[in-house]
PDB file of C-alpha atoms and ligand atoms in Angstrom:
ATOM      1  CA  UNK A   1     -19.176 -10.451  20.546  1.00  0.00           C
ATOM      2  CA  UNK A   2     -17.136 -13.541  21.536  1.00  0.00           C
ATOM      3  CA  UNK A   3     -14.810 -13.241  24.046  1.00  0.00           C
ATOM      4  CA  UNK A   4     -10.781 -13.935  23.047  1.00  0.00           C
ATOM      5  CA  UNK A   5      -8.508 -15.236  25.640  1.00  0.00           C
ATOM      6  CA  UNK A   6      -4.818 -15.722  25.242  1.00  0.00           C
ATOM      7  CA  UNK A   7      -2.976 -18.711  27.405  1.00  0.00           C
ATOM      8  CA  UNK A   8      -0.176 -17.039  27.634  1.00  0.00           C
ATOM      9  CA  UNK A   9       3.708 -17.323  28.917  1.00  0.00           C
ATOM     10  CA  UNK A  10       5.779 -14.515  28.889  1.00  0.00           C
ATOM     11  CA  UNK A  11       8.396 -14.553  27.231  1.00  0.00           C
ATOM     12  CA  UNK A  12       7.112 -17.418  24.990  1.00  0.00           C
ATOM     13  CA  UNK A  13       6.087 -17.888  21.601  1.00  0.00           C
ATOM     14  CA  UNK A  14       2.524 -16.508  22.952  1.00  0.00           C
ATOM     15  CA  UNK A  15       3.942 -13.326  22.181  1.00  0.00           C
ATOM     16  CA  UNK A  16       3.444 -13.560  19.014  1.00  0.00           C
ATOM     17  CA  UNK A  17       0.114 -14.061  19.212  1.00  0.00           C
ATOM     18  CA  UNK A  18       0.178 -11.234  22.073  1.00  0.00           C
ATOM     19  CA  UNK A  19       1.518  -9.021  19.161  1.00  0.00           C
ATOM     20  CA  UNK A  20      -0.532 -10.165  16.502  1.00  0.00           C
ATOM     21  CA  UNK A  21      -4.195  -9.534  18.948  1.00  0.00           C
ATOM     22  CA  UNK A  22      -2.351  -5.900  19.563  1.00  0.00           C
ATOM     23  CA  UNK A  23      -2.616  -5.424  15.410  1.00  0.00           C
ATOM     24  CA  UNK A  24      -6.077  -6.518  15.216  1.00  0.00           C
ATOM     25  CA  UNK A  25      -7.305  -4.026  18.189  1.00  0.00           C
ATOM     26  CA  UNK A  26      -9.520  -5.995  19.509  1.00  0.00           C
ATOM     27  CA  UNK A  27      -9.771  -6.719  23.166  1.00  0.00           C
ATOM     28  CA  UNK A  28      -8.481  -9.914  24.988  1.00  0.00           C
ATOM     29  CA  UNK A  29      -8.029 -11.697  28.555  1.00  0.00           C
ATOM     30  CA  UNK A  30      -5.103 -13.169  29.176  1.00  0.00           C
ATOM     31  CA  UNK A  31      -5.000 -16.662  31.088  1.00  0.00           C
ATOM     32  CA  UNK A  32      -1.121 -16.793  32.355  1.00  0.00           C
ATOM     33  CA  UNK A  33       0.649 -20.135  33.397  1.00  0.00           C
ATOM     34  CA  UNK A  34       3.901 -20.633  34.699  1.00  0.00           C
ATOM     35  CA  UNK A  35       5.804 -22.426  32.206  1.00  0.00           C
ATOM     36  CA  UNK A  36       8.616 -22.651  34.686  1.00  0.00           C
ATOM     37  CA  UNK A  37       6.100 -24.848  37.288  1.00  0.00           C
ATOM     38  CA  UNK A  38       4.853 -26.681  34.954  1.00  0.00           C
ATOM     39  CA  UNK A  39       1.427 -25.254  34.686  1.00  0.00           C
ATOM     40  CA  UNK A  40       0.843 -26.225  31.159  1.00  0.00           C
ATOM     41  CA  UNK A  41       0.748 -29.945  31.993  1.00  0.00           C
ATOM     42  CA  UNK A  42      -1.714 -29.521  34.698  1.00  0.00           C
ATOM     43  CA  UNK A  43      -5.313 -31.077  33.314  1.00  0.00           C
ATOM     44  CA  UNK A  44      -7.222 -28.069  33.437  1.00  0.00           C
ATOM     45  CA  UNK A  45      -4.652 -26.564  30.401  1.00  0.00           C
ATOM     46  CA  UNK A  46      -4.134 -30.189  28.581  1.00  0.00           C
ATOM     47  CA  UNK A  47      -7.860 -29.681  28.062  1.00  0.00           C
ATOM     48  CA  UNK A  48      -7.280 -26.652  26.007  1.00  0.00           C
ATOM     49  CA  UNK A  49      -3.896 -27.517  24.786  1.00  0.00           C
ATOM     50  CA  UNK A  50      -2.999 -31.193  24.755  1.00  0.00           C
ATOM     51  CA  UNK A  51       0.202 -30.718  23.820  1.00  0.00           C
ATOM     52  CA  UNK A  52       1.025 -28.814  26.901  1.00  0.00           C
ATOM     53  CA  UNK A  53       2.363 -25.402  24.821  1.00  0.00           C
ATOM     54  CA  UNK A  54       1.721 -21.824  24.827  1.00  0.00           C
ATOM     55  CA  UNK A  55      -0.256 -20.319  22.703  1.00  0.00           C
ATOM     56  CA  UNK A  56      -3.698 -21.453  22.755  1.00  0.00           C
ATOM     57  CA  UNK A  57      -6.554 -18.871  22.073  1.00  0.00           C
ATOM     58  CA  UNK A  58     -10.588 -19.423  22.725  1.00  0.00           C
ATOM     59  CA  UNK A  59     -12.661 -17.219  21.044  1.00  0.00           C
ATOM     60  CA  UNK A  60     -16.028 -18.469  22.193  1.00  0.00           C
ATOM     61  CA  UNK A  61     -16.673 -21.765  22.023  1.00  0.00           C
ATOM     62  CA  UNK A  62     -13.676 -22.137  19.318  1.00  0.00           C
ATOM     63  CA  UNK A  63      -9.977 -23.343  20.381  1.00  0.00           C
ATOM     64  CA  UNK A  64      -7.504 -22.504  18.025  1.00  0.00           C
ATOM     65  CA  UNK A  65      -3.810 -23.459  18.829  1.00  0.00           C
ATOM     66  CA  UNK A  66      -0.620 -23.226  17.122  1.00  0.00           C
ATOM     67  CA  UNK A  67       0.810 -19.730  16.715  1.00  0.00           C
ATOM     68  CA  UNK A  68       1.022 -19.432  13.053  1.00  0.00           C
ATOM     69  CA  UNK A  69      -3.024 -21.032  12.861  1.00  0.00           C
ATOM     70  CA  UNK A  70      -4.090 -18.417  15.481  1.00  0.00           C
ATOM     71  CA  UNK A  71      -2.678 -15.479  13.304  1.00  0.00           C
ATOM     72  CA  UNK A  72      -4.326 -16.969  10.680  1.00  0.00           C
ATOM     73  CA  UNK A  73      -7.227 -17.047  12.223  1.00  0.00           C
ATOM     74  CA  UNK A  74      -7.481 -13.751  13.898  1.00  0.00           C
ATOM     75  CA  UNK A  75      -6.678 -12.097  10.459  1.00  0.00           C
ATOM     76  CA  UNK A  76      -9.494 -13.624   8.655  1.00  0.00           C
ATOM     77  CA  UNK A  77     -11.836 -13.411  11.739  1.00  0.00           C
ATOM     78  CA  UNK A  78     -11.104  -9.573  12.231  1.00  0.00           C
ATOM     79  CA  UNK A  79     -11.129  -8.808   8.281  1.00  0.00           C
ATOM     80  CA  UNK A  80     -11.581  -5.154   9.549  1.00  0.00           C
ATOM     81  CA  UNK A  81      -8.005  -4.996  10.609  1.00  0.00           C
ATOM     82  CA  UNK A  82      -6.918  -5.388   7.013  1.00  0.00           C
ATOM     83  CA  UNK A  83      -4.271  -8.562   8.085  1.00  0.00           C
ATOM     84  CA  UNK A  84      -5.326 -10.840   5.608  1.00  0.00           C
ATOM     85  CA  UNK A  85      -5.266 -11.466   1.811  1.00  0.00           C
ATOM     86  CA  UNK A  86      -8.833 -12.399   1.748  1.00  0.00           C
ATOM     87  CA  UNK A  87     -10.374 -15.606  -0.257  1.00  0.00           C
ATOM     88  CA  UNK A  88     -10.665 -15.068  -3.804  1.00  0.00           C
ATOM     89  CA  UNK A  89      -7.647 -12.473  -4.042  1.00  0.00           C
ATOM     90  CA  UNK A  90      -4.887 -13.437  -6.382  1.00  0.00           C
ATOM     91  CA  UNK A  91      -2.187 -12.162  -3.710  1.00  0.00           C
ATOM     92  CA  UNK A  92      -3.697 -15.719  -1.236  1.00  0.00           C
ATOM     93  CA  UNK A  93      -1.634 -18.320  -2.043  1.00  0.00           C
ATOM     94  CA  UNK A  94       1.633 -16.371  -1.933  1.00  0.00           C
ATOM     95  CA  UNK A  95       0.370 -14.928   1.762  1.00  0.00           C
ATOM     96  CA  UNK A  96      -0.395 -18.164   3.086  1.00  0.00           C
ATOM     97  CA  UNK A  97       2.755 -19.934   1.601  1.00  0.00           C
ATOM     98  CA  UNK A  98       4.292 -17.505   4.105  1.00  0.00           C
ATOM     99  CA  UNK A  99       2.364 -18.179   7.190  1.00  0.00           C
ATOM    100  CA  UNK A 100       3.159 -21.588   6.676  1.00  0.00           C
ATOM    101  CA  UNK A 101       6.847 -21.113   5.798  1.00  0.00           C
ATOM    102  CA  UNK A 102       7.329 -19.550   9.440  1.00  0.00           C
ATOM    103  CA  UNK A 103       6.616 -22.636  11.295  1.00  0.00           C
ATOM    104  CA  UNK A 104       7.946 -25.358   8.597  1.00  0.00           C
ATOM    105  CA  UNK A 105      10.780 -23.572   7.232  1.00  0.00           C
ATOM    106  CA  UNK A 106      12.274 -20.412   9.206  1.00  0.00           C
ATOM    107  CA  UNK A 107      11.452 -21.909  12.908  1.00  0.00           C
ATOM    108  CA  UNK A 108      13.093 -25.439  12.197  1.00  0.00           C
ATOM    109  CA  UNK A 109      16.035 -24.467  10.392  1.00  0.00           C
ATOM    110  CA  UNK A 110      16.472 -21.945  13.256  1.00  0.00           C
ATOM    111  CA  UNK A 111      16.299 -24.456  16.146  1.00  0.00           C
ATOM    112  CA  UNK A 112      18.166 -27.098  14.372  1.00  0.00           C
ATOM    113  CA  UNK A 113      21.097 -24.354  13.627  1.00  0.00           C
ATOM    114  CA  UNK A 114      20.773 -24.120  17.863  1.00  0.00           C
ATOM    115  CA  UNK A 115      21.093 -28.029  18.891  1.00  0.00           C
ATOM    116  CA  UNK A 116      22.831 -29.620  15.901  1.00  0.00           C
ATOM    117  CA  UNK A 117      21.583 -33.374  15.527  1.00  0.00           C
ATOM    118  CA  UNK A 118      24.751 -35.220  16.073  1.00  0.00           C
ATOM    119  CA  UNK A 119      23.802 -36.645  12.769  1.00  0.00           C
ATOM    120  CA  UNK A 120      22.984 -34.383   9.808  1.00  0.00           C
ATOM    121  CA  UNK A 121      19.461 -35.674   8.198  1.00  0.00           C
ATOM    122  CA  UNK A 122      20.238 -35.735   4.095  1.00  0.00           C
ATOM    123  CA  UNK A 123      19.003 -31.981   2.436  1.00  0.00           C
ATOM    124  CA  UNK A 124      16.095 -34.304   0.700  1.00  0.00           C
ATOM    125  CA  UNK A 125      14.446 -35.487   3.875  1.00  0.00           C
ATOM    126  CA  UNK A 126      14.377 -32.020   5.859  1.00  0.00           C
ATOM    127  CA  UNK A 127      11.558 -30.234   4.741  1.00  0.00           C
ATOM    128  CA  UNK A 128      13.148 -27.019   4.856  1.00  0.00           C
ATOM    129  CA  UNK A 129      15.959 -28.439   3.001  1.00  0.00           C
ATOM    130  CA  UNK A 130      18.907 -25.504   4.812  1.00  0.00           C
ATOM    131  CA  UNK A 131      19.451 -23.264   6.371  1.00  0.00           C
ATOM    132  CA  UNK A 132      20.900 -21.108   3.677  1.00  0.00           C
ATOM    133  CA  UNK A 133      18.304 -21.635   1.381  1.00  0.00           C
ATOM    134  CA  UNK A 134      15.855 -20.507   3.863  1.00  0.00           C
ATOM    135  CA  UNK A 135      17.543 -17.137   4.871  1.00  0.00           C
ATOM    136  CA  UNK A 136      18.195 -16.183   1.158  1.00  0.00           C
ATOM    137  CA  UNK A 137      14.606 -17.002  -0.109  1.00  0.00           C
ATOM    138  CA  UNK A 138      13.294 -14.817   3.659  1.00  0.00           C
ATOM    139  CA  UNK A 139      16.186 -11.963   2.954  1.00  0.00           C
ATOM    140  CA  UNK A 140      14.820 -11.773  -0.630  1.00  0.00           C
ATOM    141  CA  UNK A 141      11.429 -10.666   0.329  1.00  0.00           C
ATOM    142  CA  UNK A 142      12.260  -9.206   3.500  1.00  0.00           C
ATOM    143  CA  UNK A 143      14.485  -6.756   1.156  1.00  0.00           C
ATOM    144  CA  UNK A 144      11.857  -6.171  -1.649  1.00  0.00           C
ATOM    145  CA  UNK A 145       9.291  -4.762   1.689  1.00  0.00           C
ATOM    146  CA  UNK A 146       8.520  -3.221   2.678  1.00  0.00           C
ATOM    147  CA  UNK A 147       6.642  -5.962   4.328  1.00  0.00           C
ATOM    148  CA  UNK A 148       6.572  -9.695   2.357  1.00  0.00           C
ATOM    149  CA  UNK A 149       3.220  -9.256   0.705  1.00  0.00           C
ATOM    150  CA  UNK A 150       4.458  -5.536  -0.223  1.00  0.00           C
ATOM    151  CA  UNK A 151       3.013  -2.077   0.898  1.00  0.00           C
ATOM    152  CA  UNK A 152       0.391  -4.638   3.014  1.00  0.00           C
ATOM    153  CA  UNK A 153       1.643  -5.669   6.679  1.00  0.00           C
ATOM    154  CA  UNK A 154      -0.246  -8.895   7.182  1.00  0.00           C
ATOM    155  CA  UNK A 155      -0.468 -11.816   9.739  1.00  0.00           C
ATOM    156  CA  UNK A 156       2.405 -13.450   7.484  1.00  0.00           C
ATOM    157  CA  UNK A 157       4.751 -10.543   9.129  1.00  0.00           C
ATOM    158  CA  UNK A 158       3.851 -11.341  12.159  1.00  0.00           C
ATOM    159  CA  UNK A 159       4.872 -15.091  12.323  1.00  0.00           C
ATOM    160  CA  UNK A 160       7.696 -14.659   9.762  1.00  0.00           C
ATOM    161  CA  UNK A 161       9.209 -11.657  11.361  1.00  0.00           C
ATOM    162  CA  UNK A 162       8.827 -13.105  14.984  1.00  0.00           C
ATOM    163  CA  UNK A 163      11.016 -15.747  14.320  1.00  0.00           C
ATOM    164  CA  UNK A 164      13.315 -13.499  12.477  1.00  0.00           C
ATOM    165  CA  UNK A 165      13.611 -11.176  15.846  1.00  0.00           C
ATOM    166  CA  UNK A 166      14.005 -14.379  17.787  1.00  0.00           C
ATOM    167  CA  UNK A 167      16.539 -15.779  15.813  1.00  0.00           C
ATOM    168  CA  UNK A 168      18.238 -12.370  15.722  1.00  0.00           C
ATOM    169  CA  UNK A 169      18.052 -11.929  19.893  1.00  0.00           C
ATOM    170  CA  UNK A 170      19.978 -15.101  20.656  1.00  0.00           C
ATOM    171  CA  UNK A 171      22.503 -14.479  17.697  1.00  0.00           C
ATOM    172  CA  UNK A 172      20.975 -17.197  15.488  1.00  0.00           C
ATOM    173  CA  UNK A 173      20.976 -15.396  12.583  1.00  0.00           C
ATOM    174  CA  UNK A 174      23.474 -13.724  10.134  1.00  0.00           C
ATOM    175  CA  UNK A 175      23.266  -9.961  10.441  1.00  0.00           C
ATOM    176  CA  UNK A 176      22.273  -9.420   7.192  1.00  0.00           C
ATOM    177  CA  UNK A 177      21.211  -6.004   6.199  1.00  0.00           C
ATOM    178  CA  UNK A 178      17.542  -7.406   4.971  1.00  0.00           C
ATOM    179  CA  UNK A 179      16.959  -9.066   8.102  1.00  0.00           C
ATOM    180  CA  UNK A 180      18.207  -6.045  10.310  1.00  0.00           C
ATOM    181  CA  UNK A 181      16.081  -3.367   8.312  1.00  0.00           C
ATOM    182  CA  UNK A 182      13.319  -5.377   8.327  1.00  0.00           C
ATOM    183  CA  UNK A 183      12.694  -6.146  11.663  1.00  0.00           C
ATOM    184  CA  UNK A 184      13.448  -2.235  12.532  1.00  0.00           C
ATOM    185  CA  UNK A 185      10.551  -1.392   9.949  1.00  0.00           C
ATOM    186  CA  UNK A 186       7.883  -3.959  12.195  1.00  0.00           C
ATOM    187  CA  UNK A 187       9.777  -2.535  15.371  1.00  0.00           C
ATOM    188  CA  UNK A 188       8.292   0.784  14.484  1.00  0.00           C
ATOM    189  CA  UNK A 189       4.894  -0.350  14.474  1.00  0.00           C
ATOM    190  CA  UNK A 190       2.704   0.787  17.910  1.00  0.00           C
ATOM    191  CA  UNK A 191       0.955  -2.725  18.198  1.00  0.00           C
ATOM    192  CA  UNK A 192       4.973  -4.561  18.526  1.00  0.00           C
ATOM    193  CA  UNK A 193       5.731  -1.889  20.418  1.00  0.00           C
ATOM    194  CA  UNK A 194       2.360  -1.897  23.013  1.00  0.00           C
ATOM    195  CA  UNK A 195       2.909  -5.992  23.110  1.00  0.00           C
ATOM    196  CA  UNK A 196       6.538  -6.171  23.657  1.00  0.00           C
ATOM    197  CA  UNK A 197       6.397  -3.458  26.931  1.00  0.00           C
ATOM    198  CA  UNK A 198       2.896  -4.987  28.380  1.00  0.00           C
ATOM    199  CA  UNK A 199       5.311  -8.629  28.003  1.00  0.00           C
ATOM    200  CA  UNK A 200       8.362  -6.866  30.199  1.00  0.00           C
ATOM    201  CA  UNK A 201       6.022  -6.011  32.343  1.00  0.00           C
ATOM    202  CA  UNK A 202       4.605  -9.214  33.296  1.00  0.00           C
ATOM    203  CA  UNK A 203       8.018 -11.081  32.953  1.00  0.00           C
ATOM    204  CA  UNK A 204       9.424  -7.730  35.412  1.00  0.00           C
ATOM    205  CA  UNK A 205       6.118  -8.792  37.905  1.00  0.00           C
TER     206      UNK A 205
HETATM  207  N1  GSH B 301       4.369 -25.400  17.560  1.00  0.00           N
HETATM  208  C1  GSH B 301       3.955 -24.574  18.669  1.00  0.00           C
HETATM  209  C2  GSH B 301       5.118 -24.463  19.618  1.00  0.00           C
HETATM  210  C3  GSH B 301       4.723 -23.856  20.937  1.00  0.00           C
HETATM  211  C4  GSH B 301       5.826 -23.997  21.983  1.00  0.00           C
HETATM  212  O1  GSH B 301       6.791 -24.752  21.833  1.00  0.00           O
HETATM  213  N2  GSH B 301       5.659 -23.249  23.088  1.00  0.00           N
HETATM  214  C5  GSH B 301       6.608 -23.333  24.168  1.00  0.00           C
HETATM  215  C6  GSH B 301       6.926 -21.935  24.676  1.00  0.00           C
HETATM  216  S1  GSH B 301       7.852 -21.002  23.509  1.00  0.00           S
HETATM  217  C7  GSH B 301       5.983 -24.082  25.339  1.00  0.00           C
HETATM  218  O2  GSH B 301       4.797 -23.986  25.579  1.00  0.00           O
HETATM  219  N3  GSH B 301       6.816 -24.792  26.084  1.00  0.00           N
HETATM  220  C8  GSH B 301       6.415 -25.449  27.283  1.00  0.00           C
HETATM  221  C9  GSH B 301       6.647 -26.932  27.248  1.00  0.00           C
HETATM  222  O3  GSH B 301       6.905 -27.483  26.177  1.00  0.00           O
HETATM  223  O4  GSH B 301       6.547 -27.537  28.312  1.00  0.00           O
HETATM  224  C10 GSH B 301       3.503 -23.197  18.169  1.00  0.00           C
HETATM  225  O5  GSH B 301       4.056 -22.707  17.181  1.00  0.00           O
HETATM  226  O6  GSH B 301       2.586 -22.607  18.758  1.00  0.00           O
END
């Protein structure tokens, strides 16, 4: 079987990926770099990752980078794991509407919310239009659960509710009652829970 490596960065937005490899159960390598030196602009990693960013994963001969893309892919590769809605299943386009809603919706409205532009783009021109929007359309599912494709955890929880636990540790977030209950419900699940302590331990090392 091919090997999987995870470039890595802890605490990063690797760990999502770090989580998401947990679900599957499949084993993995991890390739660390420093963030903080500067490791991920060094050649050897700009050949994996040009755009000098955490996480990339090889899987063979294959590269995949971009968190949300490598959940994708590790759901669809693993099928086993059950973190997919596969091809050809009416439930698709509604799961993959929210993998990509993580990165072009919930992450962006997130980090513009943390460094205002000092010039507001008009609601037309963001793609994720606001901020409120976003969180009410999220809380909305996030409340129906108990994950957002239903009684199925998928890859889409794992991108979506990283962000949402992100956003919620630095105090980005309202404290809404959705939000709070849903991240407790992916809290409770062993592969968050083996990811997040083997993380503390590497950023403790
Ligand atoms: N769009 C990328 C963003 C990745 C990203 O920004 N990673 C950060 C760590 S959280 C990084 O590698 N920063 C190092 C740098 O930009 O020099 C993804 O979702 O995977």
């Amino acid at each position: 079987m091919a090997k999987l490596t995870l470039y890595h960065a802890s605490p990063s937005r690797s760990s999502i990926v770090r989580w998401m490899l947990e679900e599957t159960g499949e084993p993995y390598d991890l390739h660390l770099l420093k963030l903080a030196e500067g490791e991920q602009m060094k050649p050897d990693y700009l050949a994996v990752n040009p755009m000098g960013k955490v996480p990339a994963l090889k899987h063979g001969d294959t590269v995949v980078t971009e968190a949300a893309a490598i959940c994708t892919y590790l759901a669809d590769e693993f099928p086993h794991a059950r973190l997919n809605v596969p091809v050809g299943d009416p439930r698709r386009g509604v799961y993959l509407k929210w993998l990509f809603f993580g990165p072009s919706c919930v992450e962006p409205a997130i980090t513009d919310r943390a460094f205002p532009r000092a010039e507001q783009p008009r609601r037309g021109m963001l793609g994720y239009g606001d901020f409120d929007t976003v969180m009410d359309v999220v809380a909305k599912a996030a409340e129906k659960g108990p994950y957002l494709m239903g009684e199925q955890f998928t890859a889409a929880d794992v991108v979506i509710g990283s962000g949402l636990r992100w956003g919620i540790m630095f105090n980005l977030l309202p404290k809404r009652a959705e939000f709070v209950d849903y991240v407790e419900r992916l809290e409770k699940r062993p592969a968050l829970q083996r990811a997040t302590a083997l993380d503390q331990q590497l950023a403790a090392a």
